[in-house]
Short mmCIF file of C-alpha atoms in Angstrom, two decimals:
data_model
loop_
_atom_site.label_atom_id
_atom_site.label_comp_id
_atom_site.label_asym_id
_atom_site.label_seq_id
_atom_site.Cartn_x
_atom_site.Cartn_y
_atom_site.Cartn_z
CA THR A 1 17.68 10.27 5.85
CA ASP A 2 19.79 12.83 7.72
CA LEU A 3 22.81 10.81 8.89
CA SER A 4 25.50 12.36 11.06
CA PRO A 5 29.24 11.65 10.81
CA GLU A 6 28.84 9.59 14.00
CA ASP A 7 26.06 7.54 12.31
CA ALA A 8 28.39 6.88 9.38
CA ARG A 9 31.22 5.85 11.69
CA ARG A 10 28.98 3.32 13.43
CA LEU A 11 27.72 1.95 10.11
CA ASN A 12 31.24 1.40 8.82
CA ALA A 13 32.19 -0.50 11.98
CA PHE A 14 30.17 -3.44 10.59
CA ASP A 15 31.53 -5.88 7.99
CA ARG A 16 28.29 -5.64 6.00
CA VAL A 17 25.14 -3.56 6.25
CA PHE A 18 22.04 -4.83 4.46
CA ALA A 19 19.23 -2.46 3.57
CA GLY A 20 15.61 -3.30 2.83
CA SER A 21 15.58 -1.66 -0.59
CA GLY A 22 17.85 -0.12 -3.18
CA TRP A 23 16.64 3.33 -2.18
CA ASN A 24 17.36 2.60 1.48
CA LEU A 25 20.91 1.53 0.57
CA ALA A 26 21.44 4.67 -1.53
CA VAL A 27 20.44 6.80 1.49
CA LEU A 28 22.99 5.01 3.65
CA VAL A 29 25.74 5.39 1.04
CA ARG A 30 24.98 9.10 0.65
CA GLY A 31 25.20 9.34 4.43
CA GLY A 32 28.68 7.89 4.52
CA LEU A 33 28.43 4.08 4.37
CA ALA A 34 31.27 2.66 2.30
CA GLU A 35 29.76 1.14 -0.87
CA HIS A 36 31.65 -2.14 -0.47
CA ARG A 37 30.02 -2.68 2.92
CA GLY A 38 26.47 -2.21 1.67
CA GLY A 39 23.96 -4.62 0.19
CA VAL A 40 20.22 -5.07 -0.33
CA PHE A 41 18.33 -7.85 1.40
CA PRO A 42 14.64 -7.41 0.46
CA GLN A 43 11.87 -8.95 2.50
CA GLY A 44 10.07 -11.98 1.11
CA VAL A 45 6.49 -13.21 0.78
CA ASP A 46 5.08 -16.36 2.37
CA THR A 47 4.06 -18.11 -0.83
CA ASP A 48 2.32 -20.84 1.14
CA LEU A 49 -0.23 -18.17 2.07
CA PHE A 50 -0.08 -15.78 -0.87
CA LYS A 51 -0.33 -17.63 -4.16
CA SER A 52 -2.36 -17.46 -7.34
CA PRO A 53 -4.97 -18.49 -8.02
CA LEU A 54 -6.45 -18.08 -4.56
CA GLN A 55 -9.02 -20.83 -4.17
CA ILE A 56 -10.94 -19.48 -1.19
CA GLN A 57 -14.69 -19.83 -0.89
CA GLN A 58 -16.47 -16.82 0.61
CA ALA A 59 -18.40 -19.09 2.94
CA ASP A 60 -15.05 -20.07 4.51
CA ILE A 61 -14.13 -16.44 5.29
CA PRO A 62 -14.99 -15.13 8.80
CA SER A 63 -18.03 -12.89 8.51
CA MET A 64 -16.27 -9.73 9.74
CA TYR A 65 -13.83 -9.99 6.79
CA ARG A 66 -16.39 -11.03 4.20
CA ILE A 67 -16.98 -8.37 1.55
CA PRO A 68 -20.65 -8.44 0.41
CA ASP A 69 -21.89 -8.29 -3.19
CA THR A 70 -18.44 -8.49 -4.78
CA GLU A 71 -20.04 -9.44 -8.09
CA LYS A 72 -21.76 -6.03 -8.20
CA PHE A 73 -18.76 -3.85 -7.39
CA PHE A 74 -15.28 -3.04 -8.60
CA ASP A 75 -13.47 -3.31 -5.26
CA ILE A 76 -10.29 -1.30 -4.70
CA PHE A 77 -8.14 -2.34 -1.75
CA SER A 78 -6.02 0.07 0.26
CA GLY A 79 -4.05 -1.08 3.30
CA GLY A 80 -1.42 0.04 5.76
CA LYS A 81 -1.45 2.08 8.95
CA LEU A 82 -3.28 5.35 8.37
CA GLU A 83 -0.65 8.09 8.20
CA LEU A 84 0.58 10.72 5.75
CA ARG A 85 3.58 8.60 4.74
CA LYS A 86 1.37 5.77 3.50
CA GLY A 87 -0.70 8.07 1.27
CA GLN A 88 -4.21 7.07 2.26
CA ASP A 89 -5.23 10.71 1.86
CA ILE A 90 -4.28 10.40 -1.81
CA VAL A 91 -6.37 7.22 -2.08
CA LEU A 92 -9.30 8.97 -0.47
CA ALA A 93 -9.19 12.04 -2.71
CA ALA A 94 -8.65 9.94 -5.85
CA PHE A 95 -11.44 7.51 -4.98
CA ALA A 96 -13.91 10.30 -4.20
CA ARG A 97 -13.31 11.65 -7.74
CA PHE A 98 -13.29 8.20 -9.39
CA ALA A 99 -16.51 7.11 -7.65
CA ARG A 100 -18.48 10.02 -9.04
CA SER A 101 -18.16 8.61 -12.57
CA HIS A 102 -18.01 4.92 -11.59
CA PRO A 103 -21.09 3.98 -9.52
CA ASP A 104 -19.89 0.38 -9.17
CA ALA A 105 -16.57 1.36 -7.54
CA ARG A 106 -16.06 0.56 -3.88
CA LEU A 107 -13.14 1.23 -1.56
CA VAL A 108 -12.02 -1.59 0.76
CA VAL A 109 -9.69 -0.38 3.52
CA ALA A 110 -7.56 -1.90 6.25
CA TRP A 111 -6.15 1.29 7.79
CA ASP A 112 -6.03 0.38 11.47
CA ASN A 113 -3.47 2.41 13.43
CA LYS A 114 -3.21 2.36 17.23
CA TRP A 115 -0.72 5.28 17.31
CA ASN A 116 -2.75 8.48 17.24
CA ASP A 117 0.32 10.67 16.82
CA THR A 118 1.05 9.12 13.43
CA VAL A 119 -2.64 9.24 12.44
CA ALA A 120 -2.44 12.99 13.13
CA THR A 121 0.11 13.39 10.34
CA VAL A 122 -2.80 13.29 7.84
CA LEU A 123 -3.65 16.78 9.05
CA GLU A 124 -0.71 17.92 6.87
CA SER A 125 -2.35 16.55 3.75
CA PRO A 126 -3.18 18.95 0.90
CA HIS A 127 -5.89 16.53 -0.33
CA THR A 128 -8.12 15.86 2.69
CA ARG A 129 -9.59 17.71 5.69
CA GLY A 130 -9.36 16.74 9.31
CA MET A 131 -8.54 13.32 10.73
CA PRO A 132 -10.61 10.39 12.02
CA ALA A 133 -11.47 10.23 15.70
CA MET A 134 -10.25 7.37 17.84
CA ARG A 135 -12.98 5.32 19.49
CA GLU A 136 -12.60 3.44 22.76
CA GLY A 137 -10.17 0.58 22.41
CA GLY A 138 -7.99 2.43 19.90
CA ILE A 139 -10.30 1.83 16.93
CA LEU A 140 -10.38 4.47 14.22
CA ASP A 141 -13.81 5.91 13.49
CA LEU A 142 -13.29 6.22 9.75
CA ALA A 143 -16.83 6.66 8.41
CA PRO A 144 -17.39 10.34 9.42
CA TRP A 145 -13.94 11.33 8.13
CA LEU A 146 -14.46 9.52 4.85
CA ALA A 147 -17.89 11.08 4.39
CA ALA A 148 -16.52 14.57 5.14
CA ASN A 149 -14.03 14.00 2.36
CA GLY A 150 -16.52 12.88 -0.26
CA VAL A 151 -16.85 9.12 0.26
CA PRO A 152 -20.30 8.12 1.61
CA PRO A 153 -20.64 5.01 3.85
CA GLY A 154 -22.16 2.88 1.08
CA ARG A 155 -19.03 3.17 -1.04
CA VAL A 156 -16.50 1.91 1.49
CA ILE A 157 -15.84 -1.28 3.45
CA ASP A 158 -13.74 -0.79 6.61
CA LEU A 159 -12.12 -4.08 7.55
CA GLY A 160 -10.31 -2.62 10.55
CA SER A 161 -7.34 -4.71 11.70
CA VAL A 162 -7.00 -7.90 9.64
CA PRO A 163 -4.98 -10.83 11.06
CA HIS A 164 -2.15 -11.60 8.67
CA PRO A 165 -3.25 -15.20 7.92
CA LEU A 166 -6.59 -13.81 6.70
CA MET A 167 -5.10 -11.37 4.19
CA PRO A 168 -5.28 -13.94 1.36
CA ALA A 169 -9.04 -14.11 1.99
CA VAL A 170 -9.25 -10.34 1.65
CA PHE A 171 -7.23 -10.35 -1.57
CA SER A 172 -9.46 -13.10 -3.01
CA GLN A 173 -12.40 -10.65 -2.88
CA VAL A 174 -10.92 -7.49 -4.43
CA ASP A 175 -10.12 -6.42 -7.99
CA VAL A 176 -7.09 -4.16 -7.57
CA ALA A 177 -4.82 -2.85 -4.80
CA LEU A 178 -3.66 0.78 -4.61
CA PHE A 179 -0.47 1.98 -2.92
CA PRO A 180 0.36 5.68 -3.59
CA ASN A 181 2.76 5.71 -0.67
CA ARG A 182 5.03 8.72 -0.22
CA CYS A 183 7.87 6.75 1.32
CA GLU A 184 8.69 3.08 1.89
CA GLY A 185 12.03 2.24 3.46
CA GLY A 186 11.57 -1.39 2.43
CA THR A 187 9.67 -2.74 -0.54
CA ASN A 188 6.09 -2.62 0.81
CA LEU A 189 5.24 -6.14 1.93
CA VAL A 190 1.46 -5.72 1.49
CA ALA A 191 1.92 -4.74 -2.15
CA MET A 192 4.17 -7.75 -2.70
CA GLU A 193 1.63 -10.03 -1.08
CA ALA A 194 -1.15 -8.62 -3.25
CA VAL A 195 0.81 -9.33 -6.43
CA ALA A 196 1.71 -12.83 -5.21
CA ALA A 197 -2.01 -13.42 -4.62
CA GLY A 198 -2.82 -12.44 -8.20
CA VAL A 199 -4.17 -8.97 -7.49
CA PRO A 200 -2.96 -6.13 -9.77
CA ALA A 201 -1.15 -3.51 -7.68
CA VAL A 202 -0.81 0.17 -8.56
CA LEU A 203 2.28 1.69 -6.95
CA SER A 204 3.78 5.15 -6.61
CA ALA A 205 7.21 5.37 -8.31
CA ASN A 206 9.39 6.34 -5.36
CA THR A 207 11.65 5.06 -2.57
CA GLY A 208 11.32 1.31 -1.88
CA HIS A 209 8.61 0.87 -4.49
CA LEU A 210 11.22 1.43 -7.19
CA ASP A 211 12.56 -2.09 -6.60
CA LEU A 212 9.10 -3.53 -7.29
CA ILE A 213 8.50 -1.61 -10.52
CA ALA A 214 12.09 -1.75 -11.82
CA ARG A 215 10.95 -4.25 -14.46
CA VAL A 216 8.68 -1.78 -16.30
CA GLY A 217 8.43 -3.07 -19.83
CA ALA A 218 8.62 -6.72 -18.75
CA PRO A 219 5.49 -8.89 -19.01
CA ASN A 220 2.77 -7.79 -16.57
CA VAL A 221 4.66 -4.63 -15.48
CA LEU A 222 3.15 -1.45 -16.93
CA LEU A 223 3.90 2.27 -16.77
CA LEU A 224 0.69 4.20 -16.21
CA ARG A 225 -0.18 7.14 -18.42
CA ASP A 226 -2.23 10.23 -17.72
CA ASP A 227 -5.37 11.35 -19.56
CA GLU A 228 -3.33 13.09 -22.28
CA GLY A 229 -1.39 9.93 -23.04
CA ASP A 230 1.86 11.19 -21.58
CA GLU A 231 3.87 8.89 -19.37
CA GLU A 232 2.84 9.21 -15.76
CA GLU A 233 5.97 9.48 -13.66
CA GLU A 234 4.21 8.97 -10.37
CA GLY A 235 3.29 5.33 -10.62
CA GLY A 236 3.49 1.90 -12.11
CA ALA A 237 1.23 -1.13 -12.09
CA GLU A 238 2.10 -4.75 -11.69
CA GLU A 239 -0.24 -7.63 -12.41
CA GLY A 240 -0.20 -10.67 -10.22
CA PRO A 241 0.76 -14.01 -11.72
CA GLY A 242 -2.91 -14.77 -12.15
CA GLY A 243 -3.20 -11.93 -14.65
CA ARG A 244 -6.28 -10.44 -12.98
CA ARG A 245 -7.49 -7.05 -14.22
#
């Protein structure tokens, strides 16, 4: 977000500059982009893949992405490359607390990240300790790290790296998706896909997420509140078109 005068000069050499979110555009304008040259061009969702209701039979899902005993658990999905920016440390700390009073809660993660330098940013977290080791082949060894931070193996499903065409199958098996991201330059495609698939998504109220929760007060878009009943400024929730809860 720290743009130099030379950056601004280069931006203004273009007829139009399209940003991935309203927040992204605001950053560019503050950095010197002329307002009349800027616009927002948000990413879209493949609605041939992500649609509600998802009519996917578990028997048709490859075994490595099949979540067992979904009828017995409240499954919370968290995705994205593991790094401080994506906020998985917040998910981990919140789930560890939530799970103590909700024995049927289970965390379903797809946190694969091949870039160990960005994984290492979680060491800066005020909520968790340490970072997961990297196994041979660039696979994150999540279980010991999760356990060290209060989430035992039986309360988490690690899906690893999920091929994009199989994400609808994952969404068909979970109850809610959680995205407490600290920063999204765009509008968080995984969150958009979850909502399109009919999965309620809980989002942090910052950066690119603001475009997704700008309709707070409209049908299916809710502002979360804290335990005291005050408005919670840190997040919003959006139900998918299927109205799942």
